[in-house]
Coordinates of C-alpha atoms in Angstrom, one line a residue:
M2 CA -35.4 45.2 27.0
S3 CA -34.3 41.9 28.9
R4 CA -32.8 39.3 26.5
K5 CA -32.2 36.8 29.7
R6 CA -33.7 33.2 28.9
S7 CA -36.9 32.6 30.8
A8 CA -37.6 29.7 32.8
G9 CA -38.7 26.7 32.1
V10 CA -37.6 27.8 28.1
T11 CA -35.4 25.5 25.6
L12 CA -34.7 27.5 22.7
V13 CA -32.7 25.5 20.1
A14 CA -30.5 28.0 18.6
T15 CA -27.6 29.4 20.4
S16 CA -27.6 33.2 22.0
L17 CA -25.6 34.4 19.3
V18 CA -28.3 33.5 16.7
L19 CA -31.4 34.7 19.0
A20 CA -29.6 38.3 19.8
A21 CA -28.9 38.5 16.1
A22 CA -32.2 37.9 15.3
L23 CA -33.4 40.5 17.6
S24 CA -31.2 43.1 16.3
G25 CA -34.5 44.1 14.4
C26 CA -37.3 42.8 12.6
G27 CA -36.7 42.2 8.9
S28 CA -39.1 41.6 6.1
S29 CA -41.2 38.8 5.6
T30 CA -38.8 37.5 3.2
A31 CA -35.8 36.0 5.2
A32 CA -32.5 35.0 4.1
S33 CA -31.7 31.6 2.2
S34 CA -28.8 30.5 3.8
P35 CA -28.5 28.5 7.2
S36 CA -28.1 29.8 11.1
S37 CA -24.7 31.0 11.1
S38 CA -24.2 28.9 14.4
G39 CA -26.1 25.9 12.6
S40 CA -28.0 25.2 15.8
S41 CA -31.1 25.9 14.2
S42 CA -30.3 21.9 13.1
V43 CA -30.0 20.6 16.2
S44 CA -32.9 17.9 16.9
P45 CA -34.7 18.6 20.4
S46 CA -34.2 15.7 21.5
S47 CA -30.7 16.7 21.9
A48 CA -32.2 19.9 23.8
A49 CA -32.5 20.6 27.5
D50 CA -34.9 23.1 29.0
S51 CA -33.3 25.3 31.8
S52 CA -34.2 22.8 34.2
G53 CA -32.1 20.2 33.1
A54 CA -35.1 17.9 32.1
P55 CA -34.9 16.7 28.4
A56 CA -36.6 18.6 25.6
G57 CA -40.1 16.1 25.6
S58 CA -40.2 16.4 29.5
A59 CA -41.1 19.5 32.0
P60 CA -41.4 19.7 35.7
A61 CA -44.2 18.3 37.0
G62 CA -47.7 20.2 36.3
K63 CA -46.1 22.3 33.2
L64 CA -47.1 23.0 30.0
K65 CA -45.0 21.6 27.6
V66 CA -45.2 23.5 24.1
A67 CA -43.3 22.6 20.9
M68 CA -43.0 25.8 18.1
V69 CA -41.5 24.9 14.8
I70 CA -40.7 28.3 12.9
K71 CA -38.8 29.3 10.0
P72 CA -34.9 30.6 10.2
L73 CA -33.8 32.3 13.4
D74 CA -31.0 33.9 11.4
N75 CA -34.0 35.8 10.1
T76 CA -35.0 38.8 12.4
Y77 CA -38.8 38.5 11.7
F78 CA -38.5 35.4 12.6
G79 CA -36.3 35.7 15.8
A80 CA -38.9 38.3 17.0
M81 CA -41.2 35.6 16.9
A82 CA -39.3 33.4 19.1
K83 CA -38.4 35.9 21.4
G84 CA -42.5 37.3 21.6
A85 CA -43.2 33.5 22.7
Q86 CA -40.2 33.2 25.0
D87 CA -41.0 35.5 26.7
Q88 CA -45.0 34.7 27.0
A89 CA -43.6 31.6 28.0
G90 CA -41.7 32.6 30.8
K91 CA -44.5 35.0 32.3
D92 CA -47.3 31.8 32.0
G93 CA -44.7 29.1 33.4
V94 CA -44.9 27.4 30.1
A95 CA -42.0 24.8 29.7
L96 CA -41.5 26.0 25.6
T97 CA -39.0 23.9 23.2
V98 CA -38.2 26.0 19.9
V99 CA -36.2 24.3 16.9
A100 CA -36.4 26.1 13.6
A101 CA -36.0 25.4 9.7
D102 CA -32.4 25.9 8.3
N103 CA -33.7 28.2 5.8
V104 CA -37.1 29.8 4.1
N105 CA -36.9 26.7 1.7
D106 CA -36.0 24.1 3.5
D107 CA -39.5 22.5 3.8
S108 CA -38.5 18.2 4.6
G109 CA -35.9 19.8 6.8
Q110 CA -38.5 21.4 9.1
A111 CA -40.5 18.5 8.7
A112 CA -38.4 16.2 10.1
K113 CA -37.8 18.7 13.0
L114 CA -41.6 18.9 13.7
N115 CA -41.7 14.5 13.3
A116 CA -38.5 14.7 15.9
M117 CA -41.0 16.9 18.3
V118 CA -44.1 14.8 17.9
T119 CA -42.0 11.7 18.9
A120 CA -40.7 13.0 21.5
G121 CA -44.6 14.4 22.8
Y122 CA -46.0 18.0 24.0
D123 CA -49.3 19.6 24.8
C124 CA -49.4 21.9 22.1
Y125 CA -47.8 22.3 18.6
I126 CA -47.0 26.1 17.5
V127 CA -46.4 25.9 13.9
N128 CA -44.6 28.6 11.3
P129 CA -44.5 26.3 8.1
T130 CA -42.0 27.3 5.1
S131 CA -45.0 26.2 2.7
Q132 CA -48.6 26.0 3.1
T133 CA -48.4 21.9 2.8
N134 CA -44.8 20.8 4.1
L135 CA -45.5 19.9 7.9
L136 CA -49.3 18.7 7.5
T137 CA -47.8 15.0 7.4
G138 CA -46.6 15.4 10.9
L139 CA -49.9 17.4 12.2
V140 CA -51.7 14.1 10.9
P141 CA -50.6 12.0 14.4
V142 CA -51.1 15.2 16.7
S143 CA -54.5 16.5 15.2
K144 CA -55.8 12.8 15.6
A145 CA -54.7 12.8 20.0
N146 CA -56.6 15.7 19.5
T147 CA -53.6 17.9 20.8
P148 CA -54.0 22.1 20.0
I149 CA -52.4 23.4 16.6
V150 CA -51.4 26.5 16.6
N151 CA -50.5 27.9 13.3
L152 CA -48.6 31.2 13.0
D153 CA -47.7 33.6 10.8
L154 CA -48.1 31.6 7.1
P155 CA -51.9 30.0 7.1
I156 CA -51.9 26.5 6.4
D157 CA -53.9 25.5 3.4
T158 CA -57.1 24.8 5.4
S159 CA -58.1 22.2 1.7
A160 CA -55.1 20.0 2.1
A161 CA -55.9 20.3 5.6
T162 CA -58.8 19.1 5.9
K163 CA -58.1 16.5 3.2
A164 CA -55.3 15.3 5.1
G165 CA -57.2 15.1 8.8
V166 CA -55.7 17.8 10.7
K167 CA -58.0 20.2 12.5
L168 CA -56.0 23.4 13.0
T169 CA -57.2 24.9 16.3
T170 CA -56.5 28.3 15.4
Y171 CA -54.1 30.8 13.4
V172 CA -52.4 34.0 14.4
G173 CA -51.0 36.5 12.5
T174 CA -51.1 39.6 10.5
N175 CA -54.3 40.2 8.3
N176 CA -52.3 41.1 5.3
E177 CA -55.4 43.6 3.6
T178 CA -55.6 44.8 6.5
A179 CA -52.2 46.2 7.0
G180 CA -52.4 47.2 3.4
A181 CA -55.4 49.4 4.2
A182 CA -53.4 51.0 7.1
G183 CA -50.3 51.6 4.6
G184 CA -53.1 53.6 2.0
K185 CA -54.6 55.5 4.9
A186 CA -51.1 56.7 5.3
M187 CA -50.3 57.6 1.8
I188 CA -53.9 59.6 1.9
S189 CA -52.8 61.4 4.8
Q190 CA -48.8 62.4 3.6
I191 CA -50.0 63.3 -0.1
P192 CA -52.4 65.5 -1.9
A193 CA -55.9 64.0 -3.2
G194 CA -55.6 62.7 -7.1
S195 CA -51.6 61.9 -7.1
Q196 CA -49.7 59.9 -8.3
V197 CA -48.6 56.6 -6.9
A198 CA -47.1 53.1 -7.7
M199 CA -46.5 49.4 -5.8
I200 CA -43.8 47.4 -5.5
G201 CA -44.7 43.7 -4.4
G202 CA -42.6 41.2 -3.5
L203 CA -42.6 37.8 -5.1
V204 CA -45.1 37.4 -8.4
G205 CA -48.3 35.0 -6.7
D206 CA -46.8 35.8 -3.5
P207 CA -50.2 35.8 -0.9
G208 CA -48.9 38.1 1.6
S209 CA -47.6 40.6 -0.7
N210 CA -50.5 40.6 -3.6
A211 CA -53.3 41.0 -0.2
R212 CA -51.4 44.0 1.3
M213 CA -51.4 45.7 -2.4
K214 CA -54.9 44.4 -2.6
G215 CA -55.3 46.3 0.9
F216 CA -53.5 49.2 -0.3
S217 CA -55.2 49.9 -3.7
D218 CA -58.6 49.3 -2.6
T219 CA -58.1 52.1 0.0
V220 CA -56.7 54.6 -2.5
Q221 CA -59.3 53.6 -5.4
G222 CA -61.0 57.1 -5.9
K223 CA -58.1 59.4 -4.1
L224 CA -55.1 58.2 -5.3
K225 CA -54.0 57.4 -8.8
V226 CA -52.0 53.9 -9.1
V227 CA -50.1 54.4 -12.5
Q228 CA -47.7 51.5 -12.3
T229 CA -47.2 47.7 -10.2
V230 CA -44.2 46.2 -10.2
A231 CA -42.4 43.2 -8.7
A232 CA -39.3 42.8 -7.0
D233 CA -39.2 39.9 -5.0
F234 CA -38.9 41.4 -1.8
D235 CA -35.0 42.3 -3.4
K236 CA -34.2 46.1 -1.8
A237 CA -31.9 46.2 -4.5
K238 CA -34.3 45.2 -7.1
A239 CA -36.9 47.4 -5.5
K240 CA -34.4 50.7 -6.0
S241 CA -33.6 49.7 -9.4
A242 CA -37.6 49.4 -10.4
A243 CA -38.7 53.1 -8.0
N244 CA -35.2 54.8 -10.5
T245 CA -37.0 53.5 -13.3
I246 CA -40.7 54.7 -12.6
L247 CA -39.3 58.1 -11.2
L248 CA -37.6 58.4 -15.0
A249 CA -40.6 57.2 -16.5
N250 CA -43.5 59.5 -13.9
P251 CA -42.1 62.5 -13.3
D252 CA -45.2 63.4 -11.6
I253 CA -45.6 60.9 -9.5
K254 CA -45.7 61.3 -5.3
G255 CA -45.6 58.0 -3.5
F256 CA -44.4 54.3 -3.8
F257 CA -46.2 51.7 -1.8
T258 CA -44.4 48.4 -1.0
P259 CA -45.3 44.8 1.5
S260 CA -41.7 44.9 2.7
G261 CA -39.7 46.5 5.1
D262 CA -36.3 45.7 3.3
M263 CA -37.8 46.9 -0.5
A264 CA -38.8 50.3 1.2
L265 CA -35.8 51.0 2.3
G266 CA -34.4 50.3 -1.6
I267 CA -36.9 52.5 -2.7
Q268 CA -36.1 55.3 -0.6
Q269 CA -32.3 55.3 -1.5
A270 CA -34.0 55.5 -4.8
V271 CA -35.6 58.4 -4.1
N272 CA -33.0 60.0 -2.2
E273 CA -30.3 59.9 -5.3
A274 CA -33.2 61.4 -7.5
G275 CA -33.2 64.2 -5.2
D276 CA -37.0 64.0 -4.0
K277 CA -36.4 63.5 -0.8
G278 CA -39.4 64.9 1.3
K279 CA -41.4 65.1 -2.3
V280 CA -42.2 61.9 -2.9
A281 CA -43.5 59.4 0.3
V282 CA -42.3 55.9 0.4
I283 CA -44.1 53.7 2.8
G284 CA -44.0 49.9 3.9
V285 CA -45.1 47.4 5.4
D286 CA -42.9 45.7 8.2
G287 CA -41.7 48.5 10.7
T288 CA -38.2 47.2 10.5
Q289 CA -35.4 49.0 12.9
D290 CA -34.1 50.4 10.0
Q291 CA -37.4 51.9 8.6
L292 CA -38.4 53.2 12.3
K293 CA -34.7 54.8 12.5
D294 CA -35.0 56.2 8.9
I295 CA -38.2 57.3 9.2
I296 CA -37.0 59.7 12.6
A297 CA -34.0 60.8 10.1
G298 CA -36.2 62.2 7.7
G299 CA -36.7 59.6 5.3
E300 CA -39.6 57.5 5.3
P301 CA -42.8 59.8 6.3
A302 CA -44.2 56.6 7.9
A303 CA -44.4 52.8 7.9
V304 CA -47.0 50.2 9.2
E305 CA -45.4 48.2 11.7
Q306 CA -46.3 44.4 12.3
F307 CA -45.3 42.6 15.0
P308 CA -43.8 39.3 15.1
Y309 CA -42.7 39.5 18.7
L310 CA -46.4 39.7 19.4
M311 CA -47.5 36.8 17.1
G312 CA -45.1 34.7 19.1
A313 CA -46.6 35.8 22.6
Q314 CA -50.5 35.2 21.4
S315 CA -49.9 32.0 20.2
V316 CA -48.1 30.9 23.4
Q317 CA -51.5 32.4 25.2
A318 CA -53.5 30.4 22.6
C319 CA -52.1 26.9 23.8
V320 CA -52.7 28.0 27.1
A321 CA -56.1 28.8 26.7
A322 CA -56.5 26.0 24.3
K323 CA -55.6 23.1 27.3
A324 CA -57.2 25.2 29.7
G325 CA -60.5 24.0 28.0
K326 CA -61.3 28.0 26.6
T327 CA -62.9 28.4 23.9
V328 CA -60.2 29.9 21.4
P329 CA -61.3 31.9 18.0
A330 CA -60.6 30.0 15.0
K331 CA -58.3 33.3 14.2
V332 CA -56.5 35.7 15.8
E333 CA -55.7 38.9 13.8
T334 CA -52.5 40.4 15.4
P335 CA -53.1 44.2 15.4
V336 CA -50.8 46.7 13.3
L337 CA -49.2 50.2 14.5
V338 CA -48.9 53.2 11.4
V339 CA -45.5 54.3 12.7
T340 CA -44.8 58.4 12.1
K341 CA -42.7 60.3 12.7
D342 CA -44.2 61.1 15.7
N343 CA -44.9 58.3 17.6
A344 CA -41.0 56.6 15.8
Q345 CA -38.9 57.1 19.0
A346 CA -41.2 55.4 21.3
A347 CA -41.4 52.4 19.0
L348 CA -37.8 52.1 18.0
A349 CA -37.2 52.0 22.2
A350 CA -40.0 48.9 22.5
F351 CA -39.3 46.7 19.3
P352 CA -39.5 44.3 18.9
A353 CA -42.1 44.9 21.4
P354 CA -45.4 47.5 20.4
P355 CA -44.4 50.6 22.0
A356 CA -46.3 51.7 25.9
G357 CA -49.7 52.7 25.0
F358 CA -50.5 50.5 22.5
T359 CA -54.0 48.8 22.8
V360 CA -53.4 44.9 22.5
P361 CA -56.8 42.6 22.7
N362 CA -56.6 40.0 24.6
P363 CA -58.9 37.0 22.5
F364 CA -58.4 34.3 24.8
K365 CA -59.6 35.2 28.2

């Protein structure tokens, strides 16, 4: 897949950071350190698109889209930026991307949005660091009836209503659907009635909890969930938790986790216990390392979500909204269960969906 910059796209990050981001899709928990280049802190007012125009301007007739996301040094969010960039090139959109320095950079990300609003854009794509940190900056955007596309992490709708912010659409994975896909995959991998465990992310994290709910609802009556623990989206903690569970439950046949990184840690524990091929590990994300592990005979399956596709669909939503088309209030990005049968194709296409994968277009 070409990594050349599409015409009319401003990416407020160095090519080094974006290339690193495209090396693999990380879990939904990002690194807490700032981008190594420091470029994600660049003000949008200092950026220029490929035509040489300032970030807030674009060639006549070209749609100007602002994208405010989480840190680009995280592979997951880097893939989002890449998907948006590629779609912008296809649609002739002038896209400018700025990113938070880390996943907890609420105020810094909000300041970058404020600068984008001052510069002026035709549509805003926002992947907030929290469910409320961008609301103040979005108030004037909403008052101007400018489209707002909420990407990946849902903005608190109640808080948005109180603030007077109207969201055009939400684009992202349905986490319960992703968990359910993991449940179906697990059922296909181990005998009926088998014992399984769930190792979740942060306690109270809505995405993690929704994925685990989707899994547990799907396997109810078919498999027995004997233990559920949290491992903070941390690979080492997930491995340690899996070690403990394996010792306490020698008959366990499977682990489900909402995180790709944690899936790799759990698989390490399974391997070290001598249970490779006997205990199934299935996680959501479908990172490059997960896909490679499936090919190598480790994890039997993974649920791949597509941040690349989320980024692309968010740009499509902006184009449709500005064209006056009806845009759905919610766009669910599809997921794919990857097994050894299709892992090579998924890896070859990464971070985009593999050939033959049906991607619905809700913006026709």
